[in-house]
Short mmCIF file of C-alpha atoms and ligand atoms in Angstrom, two decimals:
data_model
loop_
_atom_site.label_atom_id
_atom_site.label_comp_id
_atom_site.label_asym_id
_atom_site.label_seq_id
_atom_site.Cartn_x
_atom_site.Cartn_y
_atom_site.Cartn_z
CA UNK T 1371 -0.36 -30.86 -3.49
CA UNK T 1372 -3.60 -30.07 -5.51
CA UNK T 1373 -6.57 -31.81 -3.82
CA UNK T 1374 -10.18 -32.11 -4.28
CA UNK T 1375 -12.82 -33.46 -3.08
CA UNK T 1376 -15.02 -35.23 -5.64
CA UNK T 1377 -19.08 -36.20 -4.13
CA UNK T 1378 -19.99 -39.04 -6.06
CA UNK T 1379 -22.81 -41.03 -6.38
CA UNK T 1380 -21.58 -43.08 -9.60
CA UNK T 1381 -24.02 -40.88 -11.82
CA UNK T 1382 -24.01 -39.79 -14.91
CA UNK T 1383 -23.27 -35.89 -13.85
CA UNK T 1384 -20.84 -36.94 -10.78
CA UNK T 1385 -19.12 -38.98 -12.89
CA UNK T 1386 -18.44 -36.59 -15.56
CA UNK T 1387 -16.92 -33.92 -12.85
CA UNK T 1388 -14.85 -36.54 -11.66
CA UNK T 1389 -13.53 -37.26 -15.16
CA UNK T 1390 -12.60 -33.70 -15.39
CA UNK T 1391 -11.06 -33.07 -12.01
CA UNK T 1392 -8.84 -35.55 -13.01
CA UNK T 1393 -7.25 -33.37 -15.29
CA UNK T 1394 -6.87 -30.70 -12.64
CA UNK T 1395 -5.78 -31.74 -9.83
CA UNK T 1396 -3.31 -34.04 -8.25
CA UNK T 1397 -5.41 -36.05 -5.62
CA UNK T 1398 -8.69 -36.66 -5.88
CA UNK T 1399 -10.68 -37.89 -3.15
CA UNK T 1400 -14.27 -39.08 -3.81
CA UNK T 1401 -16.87 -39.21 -1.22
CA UNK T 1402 -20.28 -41.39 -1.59
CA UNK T 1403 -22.78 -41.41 0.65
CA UNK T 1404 -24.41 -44.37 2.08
CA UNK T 1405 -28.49 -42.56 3.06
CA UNK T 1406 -30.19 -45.71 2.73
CA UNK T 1407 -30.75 -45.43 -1.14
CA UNK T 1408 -33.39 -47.50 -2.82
CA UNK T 1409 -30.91 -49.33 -4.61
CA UNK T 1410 -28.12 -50.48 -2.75
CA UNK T 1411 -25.99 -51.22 -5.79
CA UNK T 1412 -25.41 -47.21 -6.34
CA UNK T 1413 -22.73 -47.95 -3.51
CA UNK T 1414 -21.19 -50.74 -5.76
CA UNK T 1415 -21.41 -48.73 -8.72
CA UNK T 1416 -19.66 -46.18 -7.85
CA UNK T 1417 -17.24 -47.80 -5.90
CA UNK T 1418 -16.58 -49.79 -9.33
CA UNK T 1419 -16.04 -46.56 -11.35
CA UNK T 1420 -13.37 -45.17 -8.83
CA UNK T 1421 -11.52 -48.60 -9.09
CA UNK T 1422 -11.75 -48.51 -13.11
CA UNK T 1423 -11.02 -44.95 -12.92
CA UNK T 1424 -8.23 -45.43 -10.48
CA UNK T 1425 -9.66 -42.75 -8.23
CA UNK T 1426 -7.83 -44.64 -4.53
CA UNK T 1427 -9.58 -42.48 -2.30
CA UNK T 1428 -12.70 -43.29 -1.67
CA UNK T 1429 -14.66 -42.70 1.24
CA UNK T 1430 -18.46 -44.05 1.65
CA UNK T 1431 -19.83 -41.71 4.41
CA UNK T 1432 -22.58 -43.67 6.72
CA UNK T 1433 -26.03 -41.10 6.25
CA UNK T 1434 -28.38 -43.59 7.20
CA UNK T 1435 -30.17 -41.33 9.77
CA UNK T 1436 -31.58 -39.15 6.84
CA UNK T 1437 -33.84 -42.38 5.97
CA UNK T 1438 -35.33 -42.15 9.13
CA UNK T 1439 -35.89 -38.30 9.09
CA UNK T 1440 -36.84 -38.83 5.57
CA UNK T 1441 -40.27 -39.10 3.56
CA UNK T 1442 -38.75 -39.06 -0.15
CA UNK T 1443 -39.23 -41.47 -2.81
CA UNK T 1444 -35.48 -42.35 -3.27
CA UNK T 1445 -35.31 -43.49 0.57
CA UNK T 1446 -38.91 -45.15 1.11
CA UNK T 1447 -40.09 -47.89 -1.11
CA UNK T 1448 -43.64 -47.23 -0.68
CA UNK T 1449 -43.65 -43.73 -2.15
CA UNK T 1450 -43.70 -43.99 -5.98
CA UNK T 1451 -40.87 -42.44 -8.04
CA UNK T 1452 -42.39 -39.09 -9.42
CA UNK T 1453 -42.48 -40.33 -13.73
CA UNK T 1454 -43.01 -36.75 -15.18
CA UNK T 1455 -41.51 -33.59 -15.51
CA UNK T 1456 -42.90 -30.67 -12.03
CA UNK T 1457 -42.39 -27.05 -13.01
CA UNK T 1458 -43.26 -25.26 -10.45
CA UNK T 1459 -43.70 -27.77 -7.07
CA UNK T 1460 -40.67 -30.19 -5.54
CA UNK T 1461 -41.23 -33.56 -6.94
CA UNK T 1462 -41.31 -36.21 -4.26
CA UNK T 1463 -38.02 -37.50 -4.54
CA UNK T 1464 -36.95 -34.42 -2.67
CA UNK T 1465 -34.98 -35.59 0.21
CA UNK T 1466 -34.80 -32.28 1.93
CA UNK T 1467 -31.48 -31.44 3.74
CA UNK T 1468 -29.70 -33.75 1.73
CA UNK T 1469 -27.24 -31.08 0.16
CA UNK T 1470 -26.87 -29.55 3.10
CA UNK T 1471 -25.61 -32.82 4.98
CA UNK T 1472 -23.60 -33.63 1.88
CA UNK T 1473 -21.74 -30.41 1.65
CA UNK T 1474 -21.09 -29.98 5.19
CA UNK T 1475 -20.08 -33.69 5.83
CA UNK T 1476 -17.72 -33.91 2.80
CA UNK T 1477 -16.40 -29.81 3.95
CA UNK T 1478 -15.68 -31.23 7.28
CA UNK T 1479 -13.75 -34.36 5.94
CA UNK T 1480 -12.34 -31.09 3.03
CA UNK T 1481 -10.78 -29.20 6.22
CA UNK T 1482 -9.06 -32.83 7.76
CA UNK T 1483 -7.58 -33.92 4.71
CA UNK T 1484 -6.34 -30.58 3.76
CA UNK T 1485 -8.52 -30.27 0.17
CA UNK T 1486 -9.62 -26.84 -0.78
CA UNK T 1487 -11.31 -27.41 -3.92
CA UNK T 1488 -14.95 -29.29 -3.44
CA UNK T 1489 -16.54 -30.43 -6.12
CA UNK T 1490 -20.55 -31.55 -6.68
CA UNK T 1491 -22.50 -31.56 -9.69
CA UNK T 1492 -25.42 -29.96 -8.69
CA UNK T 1493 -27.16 -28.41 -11.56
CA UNK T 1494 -30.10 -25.93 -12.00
CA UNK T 1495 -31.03 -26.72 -15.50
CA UNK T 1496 -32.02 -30.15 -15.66
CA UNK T 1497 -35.90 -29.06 -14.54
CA UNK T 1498 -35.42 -31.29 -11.07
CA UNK T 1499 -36.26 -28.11 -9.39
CA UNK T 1500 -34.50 -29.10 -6.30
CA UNK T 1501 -33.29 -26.15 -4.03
CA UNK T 1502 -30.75 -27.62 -2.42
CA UNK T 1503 -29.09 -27.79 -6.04
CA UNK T 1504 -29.37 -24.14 -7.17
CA UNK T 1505 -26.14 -21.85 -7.20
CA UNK T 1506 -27.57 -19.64 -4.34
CA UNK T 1507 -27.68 -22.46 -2.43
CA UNK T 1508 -24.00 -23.76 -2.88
CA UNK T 1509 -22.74 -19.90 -2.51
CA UNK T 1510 -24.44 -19.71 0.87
CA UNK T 1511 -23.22 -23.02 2.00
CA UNK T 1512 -19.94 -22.23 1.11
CA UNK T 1513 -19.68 -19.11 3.08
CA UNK T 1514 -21.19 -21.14 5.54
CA UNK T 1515 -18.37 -23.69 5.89
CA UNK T 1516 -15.96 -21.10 5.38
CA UNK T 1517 -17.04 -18.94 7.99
CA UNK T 1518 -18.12 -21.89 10.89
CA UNK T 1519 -14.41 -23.90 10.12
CA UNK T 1520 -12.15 -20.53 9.13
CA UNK T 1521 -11.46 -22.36 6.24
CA UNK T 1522 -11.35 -21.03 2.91
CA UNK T 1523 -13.50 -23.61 1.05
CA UNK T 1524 -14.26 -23.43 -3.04
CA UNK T 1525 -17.07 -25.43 -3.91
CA UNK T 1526 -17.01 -25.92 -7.35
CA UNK T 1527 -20.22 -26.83 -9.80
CA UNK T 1528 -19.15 -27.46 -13.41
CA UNK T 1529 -22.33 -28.72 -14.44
CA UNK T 1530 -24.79 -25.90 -12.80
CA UNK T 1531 -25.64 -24.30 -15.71
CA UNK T 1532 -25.20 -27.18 -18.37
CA UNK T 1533 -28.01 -28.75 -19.71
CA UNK T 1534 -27.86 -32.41 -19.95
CA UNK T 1535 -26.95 -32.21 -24.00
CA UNK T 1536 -23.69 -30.32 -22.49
CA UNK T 1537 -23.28 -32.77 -20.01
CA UNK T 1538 -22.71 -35.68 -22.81
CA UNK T 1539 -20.41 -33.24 -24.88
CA UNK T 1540 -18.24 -32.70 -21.50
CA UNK T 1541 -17.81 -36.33 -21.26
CA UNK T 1542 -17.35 -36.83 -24.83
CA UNK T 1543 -14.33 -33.84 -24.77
CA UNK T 1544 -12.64 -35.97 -22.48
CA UNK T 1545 -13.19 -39.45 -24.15
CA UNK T 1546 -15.55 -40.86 -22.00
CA UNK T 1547 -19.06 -40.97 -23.36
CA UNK T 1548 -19.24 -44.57 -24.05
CA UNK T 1549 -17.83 -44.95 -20.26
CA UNK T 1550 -20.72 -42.95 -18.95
CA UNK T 1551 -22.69 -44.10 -20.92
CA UNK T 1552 -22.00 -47.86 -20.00
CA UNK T 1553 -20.91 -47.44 -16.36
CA UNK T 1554 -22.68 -44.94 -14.88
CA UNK T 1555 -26.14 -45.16 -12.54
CA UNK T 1556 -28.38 -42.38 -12.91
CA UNK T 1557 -32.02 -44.47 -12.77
CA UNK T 1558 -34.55 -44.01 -10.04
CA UNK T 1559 -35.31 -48.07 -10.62
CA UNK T 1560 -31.68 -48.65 -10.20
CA UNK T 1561 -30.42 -50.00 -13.67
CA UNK T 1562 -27.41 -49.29 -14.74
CA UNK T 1563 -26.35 -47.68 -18.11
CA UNK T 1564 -28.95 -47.01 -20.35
CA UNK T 1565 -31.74 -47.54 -17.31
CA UNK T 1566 -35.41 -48.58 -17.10
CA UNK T 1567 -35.80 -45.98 -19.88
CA UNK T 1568 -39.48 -44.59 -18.26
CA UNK T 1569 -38.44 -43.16 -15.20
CA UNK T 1570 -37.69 -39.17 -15.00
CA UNK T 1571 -33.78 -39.79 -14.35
CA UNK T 1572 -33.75 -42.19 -17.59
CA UNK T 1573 -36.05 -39.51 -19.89
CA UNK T 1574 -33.76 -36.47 -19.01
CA UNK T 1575 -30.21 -38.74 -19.55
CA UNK T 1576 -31.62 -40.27 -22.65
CA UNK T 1577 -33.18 -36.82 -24.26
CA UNK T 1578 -29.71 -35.42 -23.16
CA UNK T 1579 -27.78 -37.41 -25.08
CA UNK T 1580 -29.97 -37.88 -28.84
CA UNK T 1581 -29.89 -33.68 -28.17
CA UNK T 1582 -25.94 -34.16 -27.98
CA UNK T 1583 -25.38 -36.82 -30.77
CA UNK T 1584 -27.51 -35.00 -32.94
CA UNK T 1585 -25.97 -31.51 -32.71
CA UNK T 1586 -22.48 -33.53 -32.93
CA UNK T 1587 -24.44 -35.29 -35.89
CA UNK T 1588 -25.02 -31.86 -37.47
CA UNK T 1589 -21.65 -30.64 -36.86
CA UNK T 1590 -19.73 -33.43 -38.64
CA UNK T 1591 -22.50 -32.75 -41.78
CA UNK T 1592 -21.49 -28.85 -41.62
CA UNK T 1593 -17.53 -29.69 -41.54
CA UNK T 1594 -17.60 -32.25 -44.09
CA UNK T 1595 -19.46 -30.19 -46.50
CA UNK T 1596 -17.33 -27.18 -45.56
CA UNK T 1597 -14.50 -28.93 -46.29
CA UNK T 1598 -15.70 -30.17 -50.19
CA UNK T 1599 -16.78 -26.85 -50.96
ZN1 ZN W 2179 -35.03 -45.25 -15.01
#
């Protein structure tokens, strides 16, 4: 049996790897974590994507305790949700150790339920400048889990070097734009779909996809004329 683990937030980019892996593998198992998120409702929303997806596996891991270790913006209410773009420092909703929890907690439950495929969609292109979500990272953490559990562990990241434009055209490939689109939570202010439209999450997702419908745009121009010449 082909299993993988999926770890999914009900996101735009976790929900587009989950979409794929469903192509790939036999039994999917997703794995949300519960760290005391701003909004509460990420929990129900992706919990309502793996039910309309008919993902039947999924586990919401209790992460609470990073709250309490934690300073970020996406766990504390009184720290405002960074609105523009950081090049060079972490923004503040950094919650640091986060990927490292994540990939070790959802490797451990990997090694019980016999999975060796994990799958995240970390990426290094969409500016976040997170470290925790750079390839280097994920290598090293995968040697780590393989080494500390003797348990050869692929972590898989189909979205590291996508930008968000590639993103949408993943989920479009596999008919589900308008489901992402619709159904997925990727806003720091916790509205679903389309979002609050000012906050960083909502500018990158939104610039993603007019970049994607308008090189699709473009496309369908080129073919058509192609094909009356
Ligand atoms: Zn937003």
């Amino acid at each position: 049996m082909n299993k993988a683990i999926v770890i999914f937030s009900g996101g735009q980019d976790s929900t587009t790897c989950l979409i794929q892996a469903q192509q790939h593998f036999d039994e999917i198992h997703c794995v949300t974590f519960d760290y005391g998120q701003r909004h509460k409702q990420e929990i129900e929303v992706a919990r309502n994507i793996c039910k309309k997806l008919e993902v039947y596996q999924h586990k919401i891991m209790d992460v609470t305790l990073l709250n309490e270790l934690s300073i970020s913006a996406l766990t504390r209410d009184d720290i405002p949700v960074p609105s523009q773009h950081y090049d060079q420092d972490i923004p503040s909703s950094f919650v640091p150790g986060r990927n490292i929890l994540f990939l070790t907690l959802a490797g451990i439950y990997a090694y019980q339920i016999g999975a060796k495929t994990l799958i995240t969609g970390v990426c290094e292109t969409d500016f976040s400048n997170y470290p925790d979500c750079r390839h280097d990272f994920v290598q090293a953490q995968q040697k780590v889990l393989s080494l500390g559990m003797d348990y050869e562990l692929d972590i898989q990241t189909p979205l590291m070097w996508l930008t968000k434009a590639e993103t949408w055209a993943l989920a479009d490939q596999y008919k589900q734009l308008e489901f992402i689109k619709n159904e997925t939570l990727t806003c720091y202010n916790g509205i679903i779909g389309t979002g609050c439209q000012s906050c960083i999450a909502c500018d990158l997702r939104q610039k993603g996809l007019e970049a994607y419908l308008a090189s699709k745009e473009n496309e369908l121009h080129h073919s058509t004329t192609h094909n009356f010449l």
